[in-house]
Short mmCIF file of C-alpha atoms and ligand atoms in Angstrom, two decimals:
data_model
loop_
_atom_site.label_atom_id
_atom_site.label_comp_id
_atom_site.label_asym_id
_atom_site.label_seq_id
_atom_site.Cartn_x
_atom_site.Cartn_y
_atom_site.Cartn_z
CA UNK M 1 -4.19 7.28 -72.05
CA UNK M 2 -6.28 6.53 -69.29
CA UNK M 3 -8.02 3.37 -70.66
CA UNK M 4 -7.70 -0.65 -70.15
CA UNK M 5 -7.85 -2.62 -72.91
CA UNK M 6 -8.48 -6.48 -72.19
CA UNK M 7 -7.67 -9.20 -74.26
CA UNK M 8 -9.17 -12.73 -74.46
CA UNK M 9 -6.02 -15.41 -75.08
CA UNK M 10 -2.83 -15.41 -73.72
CA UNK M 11 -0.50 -16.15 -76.97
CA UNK M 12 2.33 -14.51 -78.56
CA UNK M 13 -0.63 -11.98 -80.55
CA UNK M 14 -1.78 -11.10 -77.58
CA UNK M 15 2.08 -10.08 -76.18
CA UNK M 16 2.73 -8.16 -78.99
CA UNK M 17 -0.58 -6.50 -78.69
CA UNK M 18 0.15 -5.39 -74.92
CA UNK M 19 3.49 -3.76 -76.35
CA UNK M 20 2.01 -2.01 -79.19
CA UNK M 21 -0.90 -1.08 -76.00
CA UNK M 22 2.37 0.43 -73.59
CA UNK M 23 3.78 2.77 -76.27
CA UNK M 24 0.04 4.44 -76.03
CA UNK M 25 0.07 4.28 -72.36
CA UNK M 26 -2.86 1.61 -72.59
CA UNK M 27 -3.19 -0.46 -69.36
CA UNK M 28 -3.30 -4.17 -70.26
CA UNK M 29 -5.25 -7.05 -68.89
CA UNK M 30 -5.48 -10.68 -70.18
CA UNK M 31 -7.63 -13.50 -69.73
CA UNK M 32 -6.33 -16.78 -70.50
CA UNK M 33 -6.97 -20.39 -68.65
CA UNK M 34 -2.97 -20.74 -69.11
CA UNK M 35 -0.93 -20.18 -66.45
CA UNK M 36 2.52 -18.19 -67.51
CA UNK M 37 1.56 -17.59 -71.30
CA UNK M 38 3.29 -15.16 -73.46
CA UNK M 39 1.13 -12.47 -72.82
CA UNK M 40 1.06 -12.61 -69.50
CA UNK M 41 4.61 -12.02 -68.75
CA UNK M 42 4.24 -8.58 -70.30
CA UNK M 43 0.38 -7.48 -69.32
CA UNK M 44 -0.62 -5.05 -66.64
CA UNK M 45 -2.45 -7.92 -64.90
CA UNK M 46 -3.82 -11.56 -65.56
CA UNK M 47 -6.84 -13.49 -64.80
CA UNK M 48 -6.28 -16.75 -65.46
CA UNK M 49 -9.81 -18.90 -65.85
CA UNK M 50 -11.51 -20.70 -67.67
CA UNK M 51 -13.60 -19.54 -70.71
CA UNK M 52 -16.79 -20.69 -68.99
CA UNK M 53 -15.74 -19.38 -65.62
CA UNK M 54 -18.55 -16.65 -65.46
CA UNK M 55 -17.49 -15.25 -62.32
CA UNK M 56 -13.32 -14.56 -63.62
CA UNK M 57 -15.23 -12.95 -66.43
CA UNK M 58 -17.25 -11.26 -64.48
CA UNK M 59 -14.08 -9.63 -62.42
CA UNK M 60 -12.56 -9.30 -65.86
CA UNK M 61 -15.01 -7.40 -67.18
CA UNK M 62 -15.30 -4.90 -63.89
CA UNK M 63 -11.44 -3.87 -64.28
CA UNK M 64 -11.65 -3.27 -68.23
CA UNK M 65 -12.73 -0.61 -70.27
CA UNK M 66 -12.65 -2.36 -73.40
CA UNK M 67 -12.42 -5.98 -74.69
CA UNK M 68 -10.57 -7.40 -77.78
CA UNK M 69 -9.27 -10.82 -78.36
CA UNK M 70 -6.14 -12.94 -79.81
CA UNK M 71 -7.39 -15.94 -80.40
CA UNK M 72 -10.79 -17.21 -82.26
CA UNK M 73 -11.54 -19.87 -80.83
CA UNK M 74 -13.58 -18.04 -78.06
CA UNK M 75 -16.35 -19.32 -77.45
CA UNK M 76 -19.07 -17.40 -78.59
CA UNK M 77 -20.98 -17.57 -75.26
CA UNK M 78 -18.06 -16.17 -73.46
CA UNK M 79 -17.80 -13.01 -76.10
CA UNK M 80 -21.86 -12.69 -75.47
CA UNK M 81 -21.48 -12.72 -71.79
CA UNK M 82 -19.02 -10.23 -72.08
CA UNK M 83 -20.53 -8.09 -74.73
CA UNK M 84 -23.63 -7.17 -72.02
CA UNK M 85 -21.06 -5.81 -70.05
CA UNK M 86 -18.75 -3.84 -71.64
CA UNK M 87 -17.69 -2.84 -75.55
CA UNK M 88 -15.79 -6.28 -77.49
CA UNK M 89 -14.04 -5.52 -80.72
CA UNK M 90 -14.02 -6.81 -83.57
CA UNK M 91 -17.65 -7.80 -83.22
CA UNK M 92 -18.80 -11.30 -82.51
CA UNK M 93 -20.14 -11.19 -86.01
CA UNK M 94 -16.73 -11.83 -87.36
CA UNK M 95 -15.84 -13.95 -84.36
CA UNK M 96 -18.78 -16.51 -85.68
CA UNK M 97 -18.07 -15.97 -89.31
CA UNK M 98 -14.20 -17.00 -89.15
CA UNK M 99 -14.97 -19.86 -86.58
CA UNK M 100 -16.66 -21.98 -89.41
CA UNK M 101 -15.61 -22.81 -92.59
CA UNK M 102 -19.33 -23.36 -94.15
CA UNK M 103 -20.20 -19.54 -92.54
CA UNK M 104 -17.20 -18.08 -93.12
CA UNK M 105 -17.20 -19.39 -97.41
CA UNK M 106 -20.75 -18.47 -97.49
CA UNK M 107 -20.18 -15.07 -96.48
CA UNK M 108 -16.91 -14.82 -98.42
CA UNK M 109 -18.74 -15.56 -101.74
CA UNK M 110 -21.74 -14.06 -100.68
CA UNK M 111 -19.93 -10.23 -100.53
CA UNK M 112 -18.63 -11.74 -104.34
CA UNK M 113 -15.22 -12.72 -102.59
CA UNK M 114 -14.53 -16.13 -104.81
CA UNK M 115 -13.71 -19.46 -102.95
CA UNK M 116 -12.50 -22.58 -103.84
CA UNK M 117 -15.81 -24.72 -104.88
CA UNK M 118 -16.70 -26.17 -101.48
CA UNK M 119 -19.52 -28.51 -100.27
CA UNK M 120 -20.39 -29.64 -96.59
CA UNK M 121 -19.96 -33.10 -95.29
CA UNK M 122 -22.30 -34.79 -93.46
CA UNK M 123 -21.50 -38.55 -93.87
CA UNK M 124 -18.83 -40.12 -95.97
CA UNK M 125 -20.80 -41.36 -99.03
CA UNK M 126 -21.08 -37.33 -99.65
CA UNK M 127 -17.19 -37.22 -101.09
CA UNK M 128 -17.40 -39.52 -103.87
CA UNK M 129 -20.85 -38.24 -104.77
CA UNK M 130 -19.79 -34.27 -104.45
CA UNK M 131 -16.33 -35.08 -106.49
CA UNK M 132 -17.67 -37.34 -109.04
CA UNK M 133 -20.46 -34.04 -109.35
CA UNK M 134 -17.51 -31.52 -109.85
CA UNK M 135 -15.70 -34.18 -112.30
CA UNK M 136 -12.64 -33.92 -110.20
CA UNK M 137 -10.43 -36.59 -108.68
CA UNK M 138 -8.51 -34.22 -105.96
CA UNK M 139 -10.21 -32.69 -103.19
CA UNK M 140 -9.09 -31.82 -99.79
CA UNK M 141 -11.54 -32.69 -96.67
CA UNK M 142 -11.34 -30.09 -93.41
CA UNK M 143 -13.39 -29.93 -90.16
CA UNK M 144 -15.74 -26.81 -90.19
CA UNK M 145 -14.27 -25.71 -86.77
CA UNK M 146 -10.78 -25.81 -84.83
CA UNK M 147 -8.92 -26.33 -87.43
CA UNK M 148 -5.20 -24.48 -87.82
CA UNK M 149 -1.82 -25.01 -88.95
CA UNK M 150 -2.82 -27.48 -91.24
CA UNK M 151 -4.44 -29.40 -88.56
CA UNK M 152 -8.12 -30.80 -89.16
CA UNK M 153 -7.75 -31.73 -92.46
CA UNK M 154 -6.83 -34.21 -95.12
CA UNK M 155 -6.18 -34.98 -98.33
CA UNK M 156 -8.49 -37.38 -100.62
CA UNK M 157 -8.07 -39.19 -103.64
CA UNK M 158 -11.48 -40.45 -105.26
CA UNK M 159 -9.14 -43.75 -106.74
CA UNK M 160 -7.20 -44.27 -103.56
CA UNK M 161 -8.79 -43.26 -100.56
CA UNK M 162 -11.26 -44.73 -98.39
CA UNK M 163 -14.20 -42.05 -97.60
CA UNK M 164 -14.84 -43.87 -94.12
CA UNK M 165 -11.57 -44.01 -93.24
CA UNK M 166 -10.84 -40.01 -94.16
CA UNK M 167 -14.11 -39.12 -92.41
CA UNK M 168 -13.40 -40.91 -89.44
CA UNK M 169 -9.61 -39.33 -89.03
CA UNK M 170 -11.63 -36.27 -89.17
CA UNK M 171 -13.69 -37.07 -86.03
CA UNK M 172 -17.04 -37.03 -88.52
CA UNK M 173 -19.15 -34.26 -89.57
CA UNK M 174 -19.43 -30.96 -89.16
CA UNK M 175 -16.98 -31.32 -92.43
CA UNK M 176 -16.22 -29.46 -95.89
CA UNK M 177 -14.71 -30.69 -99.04
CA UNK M 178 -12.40 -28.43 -101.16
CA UNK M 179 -11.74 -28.35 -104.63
CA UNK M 180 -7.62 -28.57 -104.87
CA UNK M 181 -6.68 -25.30 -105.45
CA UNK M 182 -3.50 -25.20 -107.78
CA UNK M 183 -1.65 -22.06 -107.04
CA UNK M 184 1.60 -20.05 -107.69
CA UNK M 185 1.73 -18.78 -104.30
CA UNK M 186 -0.17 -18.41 -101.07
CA UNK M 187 -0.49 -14.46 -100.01
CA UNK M 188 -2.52 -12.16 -97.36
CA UNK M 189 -3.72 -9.14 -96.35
CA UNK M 190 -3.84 -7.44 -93.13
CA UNK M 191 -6.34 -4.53 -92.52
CA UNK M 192 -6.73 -2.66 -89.99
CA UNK M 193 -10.30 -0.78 -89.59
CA UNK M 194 -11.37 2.30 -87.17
CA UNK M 195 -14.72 3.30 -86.00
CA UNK M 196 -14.88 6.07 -88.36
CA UNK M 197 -14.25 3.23 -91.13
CA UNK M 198 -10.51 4.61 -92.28
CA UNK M 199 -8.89 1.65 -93.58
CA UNK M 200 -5.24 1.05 -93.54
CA UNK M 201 -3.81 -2.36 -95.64
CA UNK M 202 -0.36 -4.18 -94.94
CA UNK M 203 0.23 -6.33 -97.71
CA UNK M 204 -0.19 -8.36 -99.37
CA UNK M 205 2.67 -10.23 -98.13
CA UNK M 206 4.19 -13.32 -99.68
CA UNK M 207 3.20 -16.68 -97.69
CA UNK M 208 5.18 -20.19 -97.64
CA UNK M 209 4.11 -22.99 -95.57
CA UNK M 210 6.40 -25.82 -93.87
CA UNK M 211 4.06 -28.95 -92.86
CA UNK M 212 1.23 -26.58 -92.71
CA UNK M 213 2.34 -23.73 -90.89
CA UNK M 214 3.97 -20.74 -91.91
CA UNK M 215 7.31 -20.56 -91.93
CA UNK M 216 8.23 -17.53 -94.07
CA UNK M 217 6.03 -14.17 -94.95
CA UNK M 218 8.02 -11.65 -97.37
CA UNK M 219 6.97 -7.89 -97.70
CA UNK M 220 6.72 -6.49 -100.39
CA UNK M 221 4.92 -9.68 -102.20
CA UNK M 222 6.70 -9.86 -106.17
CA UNK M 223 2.89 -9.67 -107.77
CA UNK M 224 1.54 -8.17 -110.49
CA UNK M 225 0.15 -4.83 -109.99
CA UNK M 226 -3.46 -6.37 -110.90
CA UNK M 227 -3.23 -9.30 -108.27
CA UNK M 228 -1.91 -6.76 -105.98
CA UNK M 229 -4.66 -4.18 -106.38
CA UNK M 230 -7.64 -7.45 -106.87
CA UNK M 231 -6.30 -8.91 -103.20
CA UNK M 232 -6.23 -5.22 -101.56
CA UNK M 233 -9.75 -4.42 -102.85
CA UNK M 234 -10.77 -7.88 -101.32
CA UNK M 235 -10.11 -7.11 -98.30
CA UNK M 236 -11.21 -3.90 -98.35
CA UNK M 237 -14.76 -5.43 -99.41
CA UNK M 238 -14.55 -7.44 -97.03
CA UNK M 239 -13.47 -5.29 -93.94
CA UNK M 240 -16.28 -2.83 -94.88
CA UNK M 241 -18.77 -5.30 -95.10
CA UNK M 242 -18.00 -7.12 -91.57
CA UNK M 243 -18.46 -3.29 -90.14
CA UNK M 244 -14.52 -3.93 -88.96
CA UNK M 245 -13.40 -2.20 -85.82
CA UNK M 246 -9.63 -4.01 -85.55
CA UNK M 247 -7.65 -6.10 -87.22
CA UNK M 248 -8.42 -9.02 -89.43
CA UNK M 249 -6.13 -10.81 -92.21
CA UNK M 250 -7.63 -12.37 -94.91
CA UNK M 251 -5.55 -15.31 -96.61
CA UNK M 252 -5.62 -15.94 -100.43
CA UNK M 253 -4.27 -18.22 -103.13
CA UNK M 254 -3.49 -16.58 -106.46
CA UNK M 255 -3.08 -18.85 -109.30
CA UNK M 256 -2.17 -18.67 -112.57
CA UNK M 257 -3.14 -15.74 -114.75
CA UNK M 258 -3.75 -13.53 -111.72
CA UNK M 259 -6.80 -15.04 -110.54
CA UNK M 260 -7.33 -15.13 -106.57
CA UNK M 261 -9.27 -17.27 -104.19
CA UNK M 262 -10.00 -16.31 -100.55
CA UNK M 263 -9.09 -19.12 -98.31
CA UNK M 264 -9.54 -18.23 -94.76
CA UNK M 265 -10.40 -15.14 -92.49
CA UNK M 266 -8.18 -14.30 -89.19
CA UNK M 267 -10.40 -12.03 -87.24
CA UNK M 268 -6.71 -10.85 -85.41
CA UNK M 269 -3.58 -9.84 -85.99
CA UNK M 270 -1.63 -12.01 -88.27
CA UNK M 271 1.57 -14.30 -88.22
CA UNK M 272 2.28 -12.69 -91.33
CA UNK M 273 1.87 -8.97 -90.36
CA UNK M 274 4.65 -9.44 -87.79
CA UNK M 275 7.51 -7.81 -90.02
CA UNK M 276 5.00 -4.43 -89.97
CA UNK M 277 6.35 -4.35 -85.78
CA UNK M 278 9.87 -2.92 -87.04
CA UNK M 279 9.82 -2.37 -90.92
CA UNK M 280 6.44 0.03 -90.61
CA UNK M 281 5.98 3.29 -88.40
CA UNK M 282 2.76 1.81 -87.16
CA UNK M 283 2.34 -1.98 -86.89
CA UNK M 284 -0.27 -4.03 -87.25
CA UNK M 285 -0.27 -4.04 -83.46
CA UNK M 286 -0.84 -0.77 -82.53
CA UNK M 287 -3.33 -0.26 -85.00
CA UNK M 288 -5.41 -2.75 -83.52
CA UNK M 289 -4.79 -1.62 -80.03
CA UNK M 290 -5.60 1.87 -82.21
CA UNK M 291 -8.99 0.62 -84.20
CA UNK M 292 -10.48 -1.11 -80.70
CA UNK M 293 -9.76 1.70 -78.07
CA UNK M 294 -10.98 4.33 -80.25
CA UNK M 295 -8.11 5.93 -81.57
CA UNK M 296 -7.62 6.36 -86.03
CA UNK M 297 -5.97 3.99 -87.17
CA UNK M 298 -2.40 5.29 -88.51
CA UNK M 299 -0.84 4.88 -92.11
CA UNK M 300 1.59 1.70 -91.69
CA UNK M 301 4.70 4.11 -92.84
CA UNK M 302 6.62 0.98 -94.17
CA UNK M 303 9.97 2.13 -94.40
CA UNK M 304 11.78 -0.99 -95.44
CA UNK M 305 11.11 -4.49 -97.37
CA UNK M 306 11.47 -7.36 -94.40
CA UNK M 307 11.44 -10.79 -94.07
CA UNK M 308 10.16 -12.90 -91.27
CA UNK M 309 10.94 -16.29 -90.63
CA UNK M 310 8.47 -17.95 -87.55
CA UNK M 311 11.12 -20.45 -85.23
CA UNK M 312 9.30 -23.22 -84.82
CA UNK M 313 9.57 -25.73 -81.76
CA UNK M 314 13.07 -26.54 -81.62
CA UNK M 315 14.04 -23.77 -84.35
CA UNK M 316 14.36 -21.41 -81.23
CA UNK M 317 17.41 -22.72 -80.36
CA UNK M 318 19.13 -21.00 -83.61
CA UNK M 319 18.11 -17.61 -82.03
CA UNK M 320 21.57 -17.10 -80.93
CA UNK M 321 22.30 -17.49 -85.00
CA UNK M 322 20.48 -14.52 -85.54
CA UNK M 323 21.70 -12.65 -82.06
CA UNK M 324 23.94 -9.38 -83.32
CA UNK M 325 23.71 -9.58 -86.74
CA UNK M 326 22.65 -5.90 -88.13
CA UNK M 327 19.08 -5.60 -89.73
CA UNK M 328 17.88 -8.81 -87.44
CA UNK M 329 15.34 -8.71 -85.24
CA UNK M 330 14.42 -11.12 -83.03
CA UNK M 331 11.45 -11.81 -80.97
CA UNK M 332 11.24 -14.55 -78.53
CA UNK M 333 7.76 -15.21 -77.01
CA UNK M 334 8.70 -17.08 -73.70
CA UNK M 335 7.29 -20.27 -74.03
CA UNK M 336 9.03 -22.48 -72.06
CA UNK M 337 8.27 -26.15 -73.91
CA UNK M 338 9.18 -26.12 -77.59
CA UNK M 339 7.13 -28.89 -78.61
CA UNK M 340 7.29 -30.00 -82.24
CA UNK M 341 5.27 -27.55 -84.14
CA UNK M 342 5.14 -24.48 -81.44
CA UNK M 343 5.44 -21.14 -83.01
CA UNK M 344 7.90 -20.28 -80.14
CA UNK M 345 9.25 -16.86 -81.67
CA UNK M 346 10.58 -15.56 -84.66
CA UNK M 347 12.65 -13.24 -86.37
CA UNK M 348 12.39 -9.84 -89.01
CA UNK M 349 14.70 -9.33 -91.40
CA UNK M 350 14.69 -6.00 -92.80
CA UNK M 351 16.48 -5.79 -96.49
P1 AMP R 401 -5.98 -23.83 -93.95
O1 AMP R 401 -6.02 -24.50 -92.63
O2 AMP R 401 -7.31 -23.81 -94.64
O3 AMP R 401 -5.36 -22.47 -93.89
O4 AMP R 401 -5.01 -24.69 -94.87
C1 AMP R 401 -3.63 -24.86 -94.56
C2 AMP R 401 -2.82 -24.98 -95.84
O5 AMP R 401 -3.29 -26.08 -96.64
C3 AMP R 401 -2.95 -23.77 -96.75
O6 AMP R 401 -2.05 -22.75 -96.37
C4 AMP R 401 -2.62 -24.38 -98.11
O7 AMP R 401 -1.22 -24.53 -98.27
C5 AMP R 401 -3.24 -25.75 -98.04
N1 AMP R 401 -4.63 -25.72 -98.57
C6 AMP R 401 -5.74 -25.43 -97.86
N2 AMP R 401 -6.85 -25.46 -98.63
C7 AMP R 401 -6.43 -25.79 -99.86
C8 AMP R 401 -7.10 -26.00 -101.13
N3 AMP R 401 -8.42 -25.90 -101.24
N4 AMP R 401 -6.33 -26.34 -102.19
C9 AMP R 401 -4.98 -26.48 -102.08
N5 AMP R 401 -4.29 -26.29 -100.93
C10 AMP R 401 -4.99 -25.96 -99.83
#
């Protein structure tokens, strides 16, 4: 096809994204401030700047056709700046939404998608006032912005801990407080939305979390048929309502007797869609690369249950484990420093 996609973010979503972009004969260009990141070492070209750096946007922008992005923490200037010049997708709409946990709650349970009770934070006498309000002991205390992996937030006790100390580990307000969820299992959905609004869903896939980040997603999830069907239609509410053209995930806790809380947006591609790149026809990938460049998206076509387990920092180094073995796939995103807590590849398992 005779189009350039360009992609905000240089990370292992965006690599994947440029390969799912090659099978269509999409041209690929990234813009990252990294030098040498994952995506880079696969893309058509690279401009490597600054997010502020109107000038490498501006030469960005001149070379692409249309823009996307990998990562959402862009700032929202940057997507504006680029918006006047050519098409970005998803919208900046969801961009904002999933950049703040007050916005992106209020919208969840304002489309009738149910949260975890939540309150903002905007000095530290707030926690033991909004607890002792919701009669609860447990709550867990996040920064509205930047936070991932796990990182950005804490947990409080009204007995034992010390609101000024919490709220200061925090770096201070902008902050929300949680009600502790207690659930069975942690599961998302991907979809994937065109411009003529056909929806395709992968999921939802089974989650579980090592020291905050994910460590294993499992496809098919072993649900109920209601939770199933009650987390699908969630993100098909919501994905209609955000006017989707991409991908987003949206992340859920389901406790007991089936109920199920929405706990965060990923306007992206998701770590736990990656299993879709060899146990689906289509992945989650190329119908991104599909939904933003215009194309329909395609039914996902899964063909086999998977399994896929994110290496973590050192955890690369068992890739050779996993080298050979039949049904194994493995996926190694060329970073070059596995620091503690780097998702630096991982593998699919198909069953
Ligand atoms: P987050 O950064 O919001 O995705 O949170 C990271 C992880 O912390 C989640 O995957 C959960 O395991 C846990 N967590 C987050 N929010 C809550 C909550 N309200 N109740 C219980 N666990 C939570």
């Amino acid at each position: 096809m005779d189009m350039t996609l360009g992609i905000l973010g240089g990370g292992q979503l965006g690599r994947m994204s440029v390969q799912a972009a090659q099978k269509l004969g999409i041209r690929t260009v990234i813009y990252t401030p990294e030098d040498n990141s994952p995506a880079a070492q696969v893309a058509d070209h690279t401009i490597v700047g600054a997010y502020e750096d109107q000038d490498a946007l501006l030469r960005f922008a001149e070379i692409v056709d249309i823009i996307s992005y990998e990562f959402e923490n862009i700032p929202l200037k940057t997507v504006g700046f680029l918006k006047a010049l050519k098409p970005v997708y998803p919208d900046e709409n969801l961009l904002k939404i999933s950049q703040d946990r007050v916005r992106e709650k209020s919208f969840l349970n304002s489309i009738g998608i149910p949260t975890a009770r939540w309150w903002p934070v905007d000095k530290p006498e707030d926690i033991p006032n909004i607890l002792k309000d919701w009669n609860q002991e447990d709550a867990i205390l996040k920064t509205t912005r930047l936070g991932y992996d796990g990182k950005g937030q804490a947990r409080f006790n009204l007995k034992k801990d010390n609101p000024d100390s919490v709220y200061s580990l925090l770096g201070g307000s902008p902050l929300i407080l949680e009600e502790m969820v207690d659930f069975t299992s942690e599961i998302s959905v991907i979809a994937a939305r065109d411009h003529e609004g056909q929806i395709e869903i992968y999921g939802p896939v089974l989650n579980e979390h090592r020291d905050g980040i994910l460590h294993k997603s499992v496809f098919p999830a072993p649900l109920l048929p209601q939770v199933t069907k009650k987390a699908v239609e969630m993100t098909f509410t919501l994905a209609e309502q955000i006017n989707l053209r991409g991908v987003l995930a949206l992340e859920l806790f389901v406790m007991q007797e089936g109920i199920i809380l929405a706990n965060e947006i990923a306007p992206r591609p998701h770590n736990s869609g990656h299993w879709s790149i060899e146990a689906c026809a289509v992945s989650q990938f190329e119908n991104h690369v599909r939904a933003v460049c215009g194309l329909p998206v395609l039914r996902p076509g899964q063909h086999r249950p998977a399994e896929m387990i994110n290496l973590i920092g050192d955890d690369i180094t068992r890739l050779e484990d996993y080298k050979g073995r039949e049904n194994v796939f493995i996926h190694d995103y060329g970073k070059s420093n596995p620091r503690p807590g780097r998702k630096m590849g991982h593998v699919t398992i198909l069953m």
